[in-house]
XYZ file of C-alpha atoms in Angstrom:
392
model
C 151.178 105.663 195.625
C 153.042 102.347 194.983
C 155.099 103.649 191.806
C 155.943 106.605 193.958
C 157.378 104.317 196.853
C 159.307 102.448 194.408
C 160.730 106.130 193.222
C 161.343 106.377 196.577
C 163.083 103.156 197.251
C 165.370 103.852 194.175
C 166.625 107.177 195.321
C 167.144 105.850 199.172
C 169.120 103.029 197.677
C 171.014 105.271 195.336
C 171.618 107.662 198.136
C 172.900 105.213 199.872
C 175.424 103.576 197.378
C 176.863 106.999 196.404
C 177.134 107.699 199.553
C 179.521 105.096 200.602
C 183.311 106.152 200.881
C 182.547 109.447 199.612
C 185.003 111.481 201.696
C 187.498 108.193 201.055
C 187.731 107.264 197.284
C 189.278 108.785 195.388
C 191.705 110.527 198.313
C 192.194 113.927 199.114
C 190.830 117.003 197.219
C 191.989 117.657 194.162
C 192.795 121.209 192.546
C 189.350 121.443 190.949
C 187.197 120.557 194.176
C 189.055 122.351 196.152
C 188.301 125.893 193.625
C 185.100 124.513 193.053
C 184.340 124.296 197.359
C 186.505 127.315 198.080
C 184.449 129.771 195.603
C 181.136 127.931 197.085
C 181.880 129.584 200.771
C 182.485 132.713 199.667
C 179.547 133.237 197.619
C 177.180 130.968 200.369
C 178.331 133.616 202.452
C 178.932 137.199 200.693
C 177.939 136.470 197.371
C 181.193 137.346 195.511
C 183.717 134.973 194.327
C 187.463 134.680 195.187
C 188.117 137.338 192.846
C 185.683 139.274 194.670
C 183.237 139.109 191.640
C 179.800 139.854 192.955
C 177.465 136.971 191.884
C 179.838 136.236 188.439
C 178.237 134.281 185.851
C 181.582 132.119 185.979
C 183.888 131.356 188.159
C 187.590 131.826 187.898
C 189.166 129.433 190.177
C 192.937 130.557 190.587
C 195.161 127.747 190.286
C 192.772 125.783 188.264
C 190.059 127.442 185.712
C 186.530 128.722 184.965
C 184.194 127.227 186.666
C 180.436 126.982 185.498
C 177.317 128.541 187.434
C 175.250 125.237 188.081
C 177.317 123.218 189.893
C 179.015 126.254 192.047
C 175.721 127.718 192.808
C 173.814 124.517 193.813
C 176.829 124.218 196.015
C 176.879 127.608 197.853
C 173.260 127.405 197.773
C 173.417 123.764 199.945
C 176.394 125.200 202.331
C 174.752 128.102 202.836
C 171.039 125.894 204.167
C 173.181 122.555 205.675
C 177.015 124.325 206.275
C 179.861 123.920 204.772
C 181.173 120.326 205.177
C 183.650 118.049 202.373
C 181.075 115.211 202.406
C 178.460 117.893 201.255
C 180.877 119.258 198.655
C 180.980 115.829 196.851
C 177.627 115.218 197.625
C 176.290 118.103 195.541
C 177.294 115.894 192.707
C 174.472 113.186 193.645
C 171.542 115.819 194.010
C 172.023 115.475 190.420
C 171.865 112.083 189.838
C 168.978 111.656 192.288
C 166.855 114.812 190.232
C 168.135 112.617 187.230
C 165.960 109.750 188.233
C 163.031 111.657 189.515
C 162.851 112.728 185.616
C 163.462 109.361 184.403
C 160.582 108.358 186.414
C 158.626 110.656 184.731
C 159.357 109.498 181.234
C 159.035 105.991 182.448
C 155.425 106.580 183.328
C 154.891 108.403 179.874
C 156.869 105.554 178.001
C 156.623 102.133 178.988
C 155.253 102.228 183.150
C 157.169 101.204 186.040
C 159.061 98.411 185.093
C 160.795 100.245 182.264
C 161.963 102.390 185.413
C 163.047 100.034 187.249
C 165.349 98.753 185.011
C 166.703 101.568 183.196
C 167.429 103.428 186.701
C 169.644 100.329 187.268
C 171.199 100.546 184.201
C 171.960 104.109 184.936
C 173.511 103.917 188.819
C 175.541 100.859 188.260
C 176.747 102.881 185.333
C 180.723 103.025 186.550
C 181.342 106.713 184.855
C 178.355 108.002 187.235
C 179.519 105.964 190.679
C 182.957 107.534 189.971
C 181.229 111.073 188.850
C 179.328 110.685 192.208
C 182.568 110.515 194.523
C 183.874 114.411 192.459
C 182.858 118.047 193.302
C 183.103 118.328 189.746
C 180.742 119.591 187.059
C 181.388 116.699 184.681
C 177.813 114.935 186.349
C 175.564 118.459 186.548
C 174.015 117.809 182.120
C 172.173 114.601 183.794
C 169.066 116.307 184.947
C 169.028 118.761 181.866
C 169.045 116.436 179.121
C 166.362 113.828 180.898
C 163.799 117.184 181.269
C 164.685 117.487 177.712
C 164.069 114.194 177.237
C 160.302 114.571 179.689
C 159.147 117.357 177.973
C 159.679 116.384 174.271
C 158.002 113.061 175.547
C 154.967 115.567 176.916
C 154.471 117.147 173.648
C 154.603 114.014 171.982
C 151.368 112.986 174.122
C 149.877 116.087 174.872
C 150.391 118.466 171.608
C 151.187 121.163 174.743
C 153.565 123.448 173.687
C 154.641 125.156 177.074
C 156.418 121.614 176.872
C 158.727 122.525 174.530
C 159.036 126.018 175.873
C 160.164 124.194 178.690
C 162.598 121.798 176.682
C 164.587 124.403 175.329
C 164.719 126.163 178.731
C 166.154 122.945 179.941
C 168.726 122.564 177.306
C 169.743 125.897 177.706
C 170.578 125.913 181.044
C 172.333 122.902 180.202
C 174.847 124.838 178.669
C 176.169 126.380 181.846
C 176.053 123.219 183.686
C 179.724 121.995 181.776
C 181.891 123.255 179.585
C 180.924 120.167 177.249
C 177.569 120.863 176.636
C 178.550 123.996 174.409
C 179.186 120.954 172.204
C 176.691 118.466 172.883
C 173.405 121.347 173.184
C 173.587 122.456 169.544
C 173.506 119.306 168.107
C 170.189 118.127 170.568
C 168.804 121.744 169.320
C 169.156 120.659 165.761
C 167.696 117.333 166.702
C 164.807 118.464 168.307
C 163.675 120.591 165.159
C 164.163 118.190 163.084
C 161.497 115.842 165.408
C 159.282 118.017 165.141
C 159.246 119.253 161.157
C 155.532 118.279 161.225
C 155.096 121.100 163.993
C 156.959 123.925 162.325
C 154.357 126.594 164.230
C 154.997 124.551 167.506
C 158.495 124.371 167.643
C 158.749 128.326 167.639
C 158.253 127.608 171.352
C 161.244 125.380 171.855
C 163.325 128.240 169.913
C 161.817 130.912 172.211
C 162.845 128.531 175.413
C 166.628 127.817 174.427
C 167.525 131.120 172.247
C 167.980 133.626 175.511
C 170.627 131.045 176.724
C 172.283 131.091 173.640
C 172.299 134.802 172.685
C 173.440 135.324 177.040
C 176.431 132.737 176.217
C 177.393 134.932 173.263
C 177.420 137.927 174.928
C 179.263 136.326 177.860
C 181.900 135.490 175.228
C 183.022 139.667 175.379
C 183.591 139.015 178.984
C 184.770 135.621 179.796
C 186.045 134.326 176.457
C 187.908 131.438 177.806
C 184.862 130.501 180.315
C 182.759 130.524 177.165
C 184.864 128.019 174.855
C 188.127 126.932 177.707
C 191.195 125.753 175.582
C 189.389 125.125 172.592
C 190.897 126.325 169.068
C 189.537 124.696 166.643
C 192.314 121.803 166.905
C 190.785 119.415 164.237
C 193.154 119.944 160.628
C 191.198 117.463 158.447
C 188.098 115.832 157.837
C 190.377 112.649 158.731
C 191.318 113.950 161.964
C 187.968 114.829 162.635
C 186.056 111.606 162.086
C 189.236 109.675 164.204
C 187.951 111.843 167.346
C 184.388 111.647 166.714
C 184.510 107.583 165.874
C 187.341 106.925 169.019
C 184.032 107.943 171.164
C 182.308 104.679 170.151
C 185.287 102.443 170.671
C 184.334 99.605 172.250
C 187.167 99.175 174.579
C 186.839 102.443 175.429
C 183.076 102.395 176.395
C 182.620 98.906 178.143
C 186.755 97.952 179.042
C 189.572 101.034 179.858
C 187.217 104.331 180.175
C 188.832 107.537 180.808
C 192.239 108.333 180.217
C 192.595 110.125 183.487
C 192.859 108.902 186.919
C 190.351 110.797 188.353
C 187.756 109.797 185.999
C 188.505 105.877 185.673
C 189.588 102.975 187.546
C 191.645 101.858 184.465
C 189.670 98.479 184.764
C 186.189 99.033 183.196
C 184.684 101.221 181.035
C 182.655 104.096 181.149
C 179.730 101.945 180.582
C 179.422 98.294 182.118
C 180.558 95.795 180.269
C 177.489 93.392 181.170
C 175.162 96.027 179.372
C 176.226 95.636 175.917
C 174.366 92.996 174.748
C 171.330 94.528 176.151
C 172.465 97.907 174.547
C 172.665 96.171 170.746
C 169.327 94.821 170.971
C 167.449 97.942 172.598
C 169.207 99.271 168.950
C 167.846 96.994 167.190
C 164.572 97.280 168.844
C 164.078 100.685 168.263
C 164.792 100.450 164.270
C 162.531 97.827 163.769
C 159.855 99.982 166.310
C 160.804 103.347 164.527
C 158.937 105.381 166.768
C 159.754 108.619 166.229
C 160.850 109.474 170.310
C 162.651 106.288 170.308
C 164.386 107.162 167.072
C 165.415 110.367 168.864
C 167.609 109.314 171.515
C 169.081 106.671 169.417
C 170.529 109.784 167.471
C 170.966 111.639 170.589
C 173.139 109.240 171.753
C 175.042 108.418 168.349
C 175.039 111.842 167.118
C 175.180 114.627 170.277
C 178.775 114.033 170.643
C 179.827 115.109 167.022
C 181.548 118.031 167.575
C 183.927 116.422 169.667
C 185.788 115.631 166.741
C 186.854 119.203 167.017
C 188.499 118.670 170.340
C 191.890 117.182 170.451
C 191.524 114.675 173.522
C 190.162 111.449 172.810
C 188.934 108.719 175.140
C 187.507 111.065 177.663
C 184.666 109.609 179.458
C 183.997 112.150 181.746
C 183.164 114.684 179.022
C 180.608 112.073 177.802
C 178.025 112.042 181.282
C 175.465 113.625 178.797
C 175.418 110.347 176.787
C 174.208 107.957 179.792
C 170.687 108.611 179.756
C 170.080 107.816 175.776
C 172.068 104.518 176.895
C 170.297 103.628 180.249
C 166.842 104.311 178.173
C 167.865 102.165 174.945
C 169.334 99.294 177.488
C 166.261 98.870 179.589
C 164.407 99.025 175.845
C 166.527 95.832 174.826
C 166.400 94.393 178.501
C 162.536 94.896 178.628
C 162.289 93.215 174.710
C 163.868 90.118 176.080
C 162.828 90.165 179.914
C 160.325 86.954 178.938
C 163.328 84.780 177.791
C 164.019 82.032 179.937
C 167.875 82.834 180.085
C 167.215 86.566 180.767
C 168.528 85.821 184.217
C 171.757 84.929 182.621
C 171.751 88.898 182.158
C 170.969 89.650 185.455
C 173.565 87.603 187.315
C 176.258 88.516 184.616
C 175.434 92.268 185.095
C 175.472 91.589 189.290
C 179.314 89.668 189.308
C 180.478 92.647 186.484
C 179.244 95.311 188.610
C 180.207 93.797 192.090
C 183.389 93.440 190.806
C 183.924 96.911 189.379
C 182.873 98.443 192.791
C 185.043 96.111 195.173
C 187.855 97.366 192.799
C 186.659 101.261 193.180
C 186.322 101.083 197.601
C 188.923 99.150 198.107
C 191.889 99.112 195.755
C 191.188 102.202 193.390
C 192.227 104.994 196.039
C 195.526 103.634 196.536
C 196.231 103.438 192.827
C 195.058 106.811 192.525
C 196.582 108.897 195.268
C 199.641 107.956 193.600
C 198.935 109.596 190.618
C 197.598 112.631 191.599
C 199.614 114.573 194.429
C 197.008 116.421 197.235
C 197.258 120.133 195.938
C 198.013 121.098 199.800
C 197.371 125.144 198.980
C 194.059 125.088 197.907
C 192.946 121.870 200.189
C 193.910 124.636 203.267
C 191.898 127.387 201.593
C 188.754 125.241 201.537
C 189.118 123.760 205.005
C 189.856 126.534 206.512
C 186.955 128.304 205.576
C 185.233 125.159 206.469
């Protein structure tokens, strides 16, 4: 009862940060909200998309472009139970952050108890990428959930030898894959991982294939129908192995993770990264911690997190934070792992209070000053902001 009232406790008090300026910061609606909201009513309502699709796998948003089933769904499915309101529209995006940490509670309590909770659920919600994810009716924040049941039921197996567990895994992952257009990326590599954990359970891992292959093989035969949906702009941009590795390597650029973040407006304040810049010490040593530990699940989300994003070095873009959401829960996990190896130090406070100013810092920036900067940017796209509130 007491671990689940501090569950509790962190999901009021994430609600509740999240929650703040919502409707505010950033400004305005932006062209991908507004298709995002606008195809939400109409299916809440008659089930069919703009295009009058009935119940389309994705969404073509005119003006903008295809959308992907979780996030739109989970949408209509809350206007259609609460009604259809802006503040729920970006508030979607924090159902998934707050199923995120029910799952990371879960793992906690298989892994290391509550205190490894507690601090890796702080790591996570004072992540700046996910309190700037939180204020978006985008898709960029949907993987969260998927990737930590991954994460839960690998974990289960692990303990249990239970292989519904990894039934379950794969159907996790492969949902994933409709929850952002990234994840067609990121979800092969984690599949590849996974068998490769468990090579001592060649019989057992049958199940994981049987969870994520019907996702797969549905994605491919999507493709026939909705080839951009399937794979967006992508061309196979990358000319060179050189090319490649620059793209893939620019991911783990330090000023990039902890200092600038995202390229775009929308996704960054252009004064931290998409990780805080507190957490990196704590970061190196949960590394550290981990290779010296070599357990085998610890072992696997240090690779998830240095090797899920590989194929991006077939994408063109670089420094793109907010195609990397999938990433934060391998880093919130391997933080609290270097926090927790260190939380008996005398100066660990020094952490603490560091992480506190770098943090209050980045959000007093994000309230107060960050929508100004940003509305200038990015001009209100007036035609679709009417065709969401006035279905509102």
């Amino acid at each position: 009862m007491k671990n689940l009232f501090i569950l509790l406790l962190v999901c009021l008090f994430s609600f509740l940060l999240f929650t703040y300026k919502i409707t505010e910061v950033p400004p305005g609606i932006n062209g991908d909200e507004a298709g995002i909201g606008y195809n939400s009513i109409l299916i809440s309502r008659n089930l069919t998309d703009e295009n009058h699709n009935f119940l389309p796998l994705f969404i073509f948003a005119k003006g903008s472009d295809w959308k992907q089933p979780v996030t739109v769904y989970t949408t209509a499915l809350f206007f259609r139970i609460f009604g259809v309101s802006y503040w729920l529209l970006r508030a979607t995006s924090i159902f998934f952050i707050l199923v995120a940490l029910v799952i990371l509670y879960l793992i906690s309590k298989e892994f290391m108890g509550t205190n490894f909770f507690l601090i890796s659920s702080l790591i996570l919600i004072t992540t700046p990428i996910v309190l700037i994810q939180s204020h978006l009716a985008l898709e960029n924040i949907a993987p969260l959930p998927f990737v930590l049941f991954w994460l839960w039921t690998t974990l289960k197996f692990e303990k249990t030898k239970k292989t519904y567990y990894l039934f379950w895994g794969g159907t996790s992952l492969g949902i994933g894959l409709f929850s952002y257009l990234g994840m067609r990326l990121i979800v092969p590599v984690l599949t590849f991982l996974t068998l490769i954990y468990l090579k001592k359970h060649i019989k057992q891992s049958i199940y994981f294939i049987l969870g994520i292959s019907p996702f797969f093989l549905l994605l491919l035969v999507a493709y026939f129908r909705y080839p951009s949906a399937v794979f967006g702009n992508f061309s196979g941009a990358t000319q060179s192995v050189y090319e490649f590795l620059l793209r893939y390597l620019s991911i783990f650029d330090f000023s990039f993770l902890f200092f600038k973040g995202d390229i775009t407006a929308y996704h960054s304040t252009g004064k931290a990264g998409m990780f805080l810049a507190a957490t990196l010490p704590l970061f190196l040593i949960g590394v550290f911690k981990i290779l010296c530990n070599k357990k085998p699940f610890e072992i696997l989300i240090l690779l998830s997190f240095f090797l899920s994003p590989i194929l991006f070095g077939l994408v063109p873009d670089i420094y793109r934070a907010s195609r990397l959401l999938a990433l934060v829960p391998f880093y919130a996990i391997i933080s609290a792992v270097g926090f927790l190896s260190i939380s008996k130090k005398p100066w660990i406070i020094f952490f603490v209070i560091i992480m506190a100013i770098n943090y209050f810092y980045f959000v007093k920036d994000y309230w107060f000053d960050y929508a100004e900067r940003v509305k200038k940017v990015f001009p209100i796209p007036i035609e679709r902001t009417y065709e969401f509130h006035i279905k509102e």
